[in-house]
Amino acid sequence: MCLLSLPLLLFLLCAQTKAGEVIGGTECKPHSRPYMAYLQIGTSEGHQGACGGFLIRRRFVLTAAHCAGRSLTVILGVHNKNKKEDTWQRLKVVKQFLHPNYNSSTFLHDIMLLELENKANLTLAVGTLPLPPEFNFIPSGRMCRAAGWGQTSADEPASDTLQEVKLRLMDPQACKHFPNFKHNLQLCVGNPRKRKSVFKRDSGGPLLCAGIAQGIASYAHWNAKPPVVFTRISHYRPWINKILKEN
């Protein structure tokens, strides 16, 4: 499921082995991103994977569809994923809502809602993140932030703490080397002249622009060179609202 090679040597941003932080970023102040969710993924082969995600309702986490697995556990209130704190809330995922048009070959519609077994307790370390309205088509050039527990580069060792990085929204032409990139469905993120990006195991994490979750980390080039592709959340608001209303 994770670390699949794509036609142009792209990588999904989830991983089953290595972990670390975003590339060219800095460590977050502990619990300053209370919406962040750490996903533990159990696969049908018995392997353990991981992704990021973010809390949008007390019982729902938004993440990437390619982070689906045989079983999922969400941990909220995490800073160092290997150092349990009193802030942690470990919640079982009871239902995975993959977008019905998700394509595992092209990674279009790479979005998934997770329903939790119990409601999260909202605390200083655990909170929800607002989403954009349906017609909020954010323009290129905006500076945004991404966060996650992904690798520092294609070959750097792991780091356990939550990291964040500032990334610029690029013109869609910057992602023309990705054959399946669709500007109305996705965001092209990260200046190719700068070594700042998200990478493996950052999948499913949010792209924040002015405090609003505009994107979901989807895939990157194999060598971690930006730009990378995020799912454009505003396009999927009707689907998200439908799932939340019915559940």
GROMACS .gro file of C-alpha atoms in nm:
model
  247
    1MET     CA    1   0.000   0.000   0.000
    2CYS     CA    2   0.268   0.250   0.096
    3LEU     CA    3   0.589   0.343  -0.084
    4LEU     CA    4   0.443   0.250  -0.422
    5SER     CA    5   0.643   0.357  -0.725
    6LEU     CA    6   0.446   0.561  -0.981
    7PRO     CA    7   0.507   0.610  -1.354
    8LEU     CA    8   0.735   0.910  -1.304
    9LEU     CA    9   0.899   0.773  -0.990
   10LEU     CA   10   0.664   0.953  -0.756
   11PHE     CA   11   0.614   0.851  -0.397
   12LEU     CA   12   0.307   0.839  -0.185
   13LEU     CA   13   0.386   1.025   0.132
   14CYS     CA   14   0.311   0.738   0.370
   15ALA     CA   15   0.573   0.483   0.478
   16GLN     CA   16   0.600   0.155   0.661
   17THR     CA   17   0.956   0.183   0.781
   18LYS     CA   18   1.126   0.521   0.799
   19ALA     CA   19   0.992   0.821   0.986
   20GLY     CA   20   1.116   1.169   1.055
   21GLU     CA   21   1.003   1.520   0.983
   22VAL     CA   22   0.918   1.748   0.697
   23ILE     CA   23   1.211   1.863   0.484
   24GLY     CA   24   1.363   2.203   0.562
   25GLY     CA   25   1.123   2.263   0.848
   26THR     CA   26   1.145   2.326   1.220
   27GLU     CA   27   1.013   2.147   1.525
   28CYS     CA   28   0.670   2.267   1.635
   29LYS     CA   29   0.622   2.402   1.983
   30PRO     CA   30   0.471   2.101   2.166
   31HIS     CA   31   0.092   2.085   2.121
   32SER     CA   32   0.078   2.411   1.925
   33ARG     CA   33  -0.096   2.219   1.644
   34PRO     CA   34  -0.375   2.051   1.849
   35TYR     CA   35  -0.565   1.934   1.540
   36MET     CA   36  -0.283   1.702   1.427
   37ALA     CA   37  -0.355   1.329   1.433
   38TYR     CA   38  -0.099   1.050   1.416
   39LEU     CA   39  -0.239   0.745   1.233
   40GLN     CA   40  -0.118   0.393   1.299
   41ILE     CA   41  -0.206   0.168   1.006
   42GLY     CA   42  -0.238  -0.210   1.020
   43THR     CA   43  -0.217  -0.370   0.673
   44SER     CA   44  -0.354  -0.702   0.552
   45GLU     CA   45   0.005  -0.831   0.534
   46GLY     CA   46   0.048  -0.763   0.906
   47HIS     CA   47   0.279  -0.463   0.857
   48GLN     CA   48   0.257  -0.137   1.048
   49GLY     CA   49   0.237   0.189   0.857
   50ALA     CA   50   0.177   0.549   0.956
   51CYS     CA   51   0.022   0.867   0.820
   52GLY     CA   52  -0.084   1.208   0.936
   53GLY     CA   53  -0.434   1.346   0.956
   54PHE     CA   54  -0.630   1.619   1.131
   55LEU     CA   55  -0.936   1.644   1.351
   56ILE     CA   56  -1.229   1.829   1.192
   57ARG     CA   57  -1.508   1.714   1.428
   58ARG     CA   58  -1.486   1.542   1.765
   59ARG     CA   59  -1.557   1.209   1.593
   60PHE     CA   60  -1.401   1.265   1.251
   61VAL     CA   61  -1.048   1.289   1.116
   62LEU     CA   62  -0.964   1.392   0.759
   63THR     CA   63  -0.669   1.227   0.583
   64ALA     CA   64  -0.556   1.084   0.246
   65ALA     CA   65  -0.736   0.787   0.089
   66HIS     CA   66  -0.408   0.603   0.029
   67CYS     CA   67  -0.366   0.586   0.407
   68ALA     CA   68  -0.648   0.329   0.428
   69GLY     CA   69  -0.565  -0.003   0.591
   70ARG     CA   70  -0.707  -0.317   0.747
   71SER     CA   71  -0.720  -0.134   1.079
   72LEU     CA   72  -0.651   0.224   1.185
   73THR     CA   73  -0.584   0.384   1.521
   74VAL     CA   74  -0.577   0.761   1.567
   75ILE     CA   75  -0.363   0.922   1.837
   76LEU     CA   76  -0.439   1.283   1.923
   77GLY     CA   77  -0.238   1.519   2.142
   78VAL     CA   78   0.095   1.387   2.013
   79HIS     CA   79   0.421   1.578   1.988
   80ASN     CA   80   0.685   1.306   2.016
   81LYS     CA   81   0.523   0.994   1.874
   82ASN     CA   82   0.757   0.769   2.072
   83LYS     CA   83   0.712   0.941   2.406
   84LYS     CA   84   0.362   0.897   2.548
   85GLU     CA   85   0.221   1.193   2.743
   86ASP     CA   86  -0.093   1.256   2.945
   87THR     CA   87  -0.216   1.461   2.647
   88TRP     CA   88  -0.250   1.151   2.428
   89GLN     CA   89  -0.593   1.026   2.324
   90ARG     CA   90  -0.583   0.691   2.145
   91LEU     CA   91  -0.903   0.627   1.949
   92LYS     CA   92  -1.001   0.333   1.731
   93VAL     CA   93  -1.130   0.404   1.381
   94VAL     CA   94  -1.465   0.228   1.330
   95LYS     CA   95  -1.526   0.332   0.968
   96GLN     CA   96  -1.309   0.448   0.679
   97PHE     CA   97  -1.486   0.662   0.418
   98LEU     CA   98  -1.269   0.666   0.106
   99HIS     CA   99  -1.388   0.900  -0.165
  100PRO     CA  100  -1.590   0.685  -0.408
  101ASN     CA  101  -1.387   0.809  -0.707
  102TYR     CA  102  -1.046   0.757  -0.548
  103ASN     CA  103  -0.806   0.611  -0.804
  104SER     CA  104  -0.505   0.428  -0.659
  105SER     CA  105  -0.322   0.452  -0.994
  106THR     CA  106  -0.354   0.826  -1.054
  107PHE     CA  107  -0.409   0.934  -0.689
  108LEU     CA  108  -0.695   1.157  -0.791
  109HIS     CA  109  -0.960   1.214  -0.521
  110ASP     CA  110  -0.703   1.116  -0.256
  111ILE     CA  111  -0.921   1.200   0.043
  112MET     CA  112  -1.072   0.995   0.326
  113LEU     CA  113  -1.280   1.059   0.636
  114LEU     CA  114  -1.230   0.847   0.948
  115GLU     CA  115  -1.507   0.795   1.200
  116LEU     CA  116  -1.375   0.744   1.553
  117GLU     CA  117  -1.516   0.496   1.803
  118ASN     CA  118  -1.557   0.772   2.062
  119LYS     CA  119  -1.564   1.150   2.055
  120ALA     CA  120  -1.232   1.320   2.120
  121ASN     CA  121  -1.208   1.528   2.435
  122LEU     CA  122  -1.123   1.885   2.334
  123THR     CA  123  -0.831   2.013   2.543
  124LEU     CA  124  -0.539   2.254   2.505
  125ALA     CA  125  -0.358   1.973   2.322
  126VAL     CA  126  -0.651   1.842   2.114
  127GLY     CA  127  -0.871   2.060   1.894
  128THR     CA  128  -1.045   2.079   1.557
  129LEU     CA  129  -0.937   2.252   1.237
  130PRO     CA  130  -1.176   2.452   1.014
  131LEU     CA  131  -1.226   2.369   0.646
  132PRO     CA  132  -1.275   2.607   0.353
  133PRO     CA  133  -1.615   2.655   0.186
  134GLU     CA  134  -1.686   2.478  -0.141
  135PHE     CA  135  -1.608   2.772  -0.370
  136ASN     CA  136  -1.296   2.892  -0.188
  137PHE     CA  137  -1.048   2.864  -0.478
  138ILE     CA  138  -0.727   2.981  -0.313
  139PRO     CA  139  -0.487   3.159  -0.555
  140SER     CA  140  -0.126   3.077  -0.634
  141GLY     CA  141   0.145   3.268  -0.449
  142ARG     CA  142  -0.006   3.230  -0.103
  143MET     CA  143   0.235   3.122   0.172
  144CYS     CA  144   0.100   2.830   0.378
  145ARG     CA  145   0.221   2.576   0.634
  146ALA     CA  146   0.236   2.198   0.640
  147ALA     CA  147   0.306   1.975   0.939
  148GLY     CA  148   0.386   1.609   0.992
  149TRP     CA  149   0.611   1.333   1.114
  150GLY     CA  150   0.762   1.256   0.770
  151GLN     CA  151   1.125   1.215   0.662
  152THR     CA  152   1.373   1.501   0.655
  153SER     CA  153   1.494   1.400   0.307
  154ALA     CA  154   1.503   1.098   0.080
  155ASP     CA  155   1.779   0.940   0.293
  156GLU     CA  156   1.782   1.117   0.630
  157PRO     CA  157   1.735   0.927   0.957
  158ALA     CA  158   1.416   0.952   1.156
  159SER     CA  159   1.305   1.218   1.399
  160ASP     CA  160   1.015   1.157   1.635
  161THR     CA  161   0.872   1.506   1.691
  162LEU     CA  162   0.611   1.699   1.494
  163GLN     CA  163   0.766   1.938   1.243
  164GLU     CA  164   0.627   2.215   1.025
  165VAL     CA  165   0.742   2.397   0.714
  166LYS     CA  166   0.635   2.708   0.521
  167LEU     CA  167   0.542   2.629   0.161
  168ARG     CA  168   0.421   2.850  -0.122
  169LEU     CA  169   0.123   2.768  -0.341
  170MET     CA  170   0.255   2.740  -0.694
  171ASP     CA  171   0.105   2.802  -1.036
  172PRO     CA  172  -0.028   2.473  -1.181
  173GLN     CA  173   0.242   2.485  -1.449
  174ALA     CA  174   0.498   2.402  -1.178
  175CYS     CA  175   0.335   2.057  -1.148
  176LYS     CA  176   0.317   1.982  -1.520
  177HIS     CA  177   0.574   1.702  -1.475
  178PHE     CA  178   0.309   1.513  -1.276
  179PRO     CA  179   0.103   1.357  -1.558
  180ASN     CA  180  -0.217   1.320  -1.356
  181PHE     CA  181  -0.218   1.660  -1.183
  182LYS     CA  182  -0.558   1.830  -1.199
  183HIS     CA  183  -0.565   2.193  -1.086
  184ASN     CA  184  -0.934   2.192  -0.993
  185LEU     CA  185  -0.885   1.885  -0.771
  186GLN     CA  186  -0.533   1.942  -0.636
  187LEU     CA  187  -0.286   2.203  -0.513
  188CYS     CA  188   0.069   2.239  -0.643
  189VAL     CA  189   0.279   2.328  -0.338
  190GLY     CA  190   0.642   2.419  -0.275
  191ASN     CA  191   0.894   2.637  -0.456
  192PRO     CA  192   1.120   2.411  -0.671
  193ARG     CA  193   1.414   2.645  -0.601
  194LYS     CA  194   1.396   2.576  -0.226
  195ARG     CA  195   1.467   2.256  -0.038
  196LYS     CA  196   1.147   2.266   0.163
  197SER     CA  197   0.879   2.003   0.131
  198VAL     CA  198   0.675   1.724   0.284
  199PHE     CA  199   0.777   1.365   0.220
  200LYS     CA  200   0.717   1.005   0.323
  201ARG     CA  201   0.491   0.959   0.623
  202ASP     CA  202   0.357   1.313   0.594
  203SER     CA  203   0.060   1.176   0.396
  204GLY     CA  204  -0.279   1.295   0.508
  205GLY     CA  205  -0.149   1.598   0.695
  206PRO     CA  206  -0.304   1.941   0.636
  207LEU     CA  207  -0.188   2.242   0.440
  208LEU     CA  208  -0.288   2.549   0.642
  209CYS     CA  209  -0.339   2.884   0.475
  210ALA     CA  210  -0.446   3.163   0.713
  211GLY     CA  211  -0.562   2.908   0.968
  212ILE     CA  212  -0.781   2.711   0.724
  213ALA     CA  213  -0.706   2.356   0.603
  214GLN     CA  214  -0.685   2.397   0.226
  215GLY     CA  215  -0.505   2.076   0.131
  216ILE     CA  216  -0.422   1.717   0.225
  217ALA     CA  217  -0.068   1.586   0.160
  218SER     CA  218  -0.089   1.332  -0.123
  219TYR     CA  219   0.229   1.260  -0.321
  220ALA     CA  220   0.578   1.383  -0.407
  221HIS     CA  221   0.865   1.316  -0.644
  222TRP     CA  222   1.084   1.022  -0.543
  223ASN     CA  223   1.382   1.248  -0.454
  224ALA     CA  224   1.170   1.482  -0.236
  225LYS     CA  225   1.226   1.781  -0.463
  226PRO     CA  226   0.931   2.023  -0.453
  227PRO     CA  227   0.669   2.095  -0.562
  228VAL     CA  228   0.445   1.828  -0.412
  229VAL     CA  229   0.076   1.758  -0.462
  230PHE     CA  230  -0.200   1.815  -0.207
  231THR     CA  231  -0.568   1.727  -0.248
  232ARG     CA  232  -0.773   2.047  -0.277
  233ILE     CA  233  -1.023   2.029   0.013
  234SER     CA  234  -1.267   2.296  -0.109
  235HIS     CA  235  -1.365   2.080  -0.408
  236TYR     CA  236  -1.477   1.802  -0.173
  237ARG     CA  237  -1.687   2.002   0.073
  238PRO     CA  238  -2.020   1.865  -0.058
  239TRP     CA  239  -1.896   1.507  -0.014
  240ILE     CA  240  -1.750   1.582   0.330
  241ASN     CA  241  -2.072   1.750   0.443
  242LYS     CA  242  -2.278   1.454   0.318
  243ILE     CA  243  -2.070   1.201   0.516
  244LEU     CA  244  -2.081   1.414   0.833
  245LYS     CA  245  -2.458   1.463   0.804
  246GLU     CA  246  -2.529   1.093   0.750
  247ASN     CA  247  -2.306   0.975   1.033
   0.00000   0.00000   0.00000
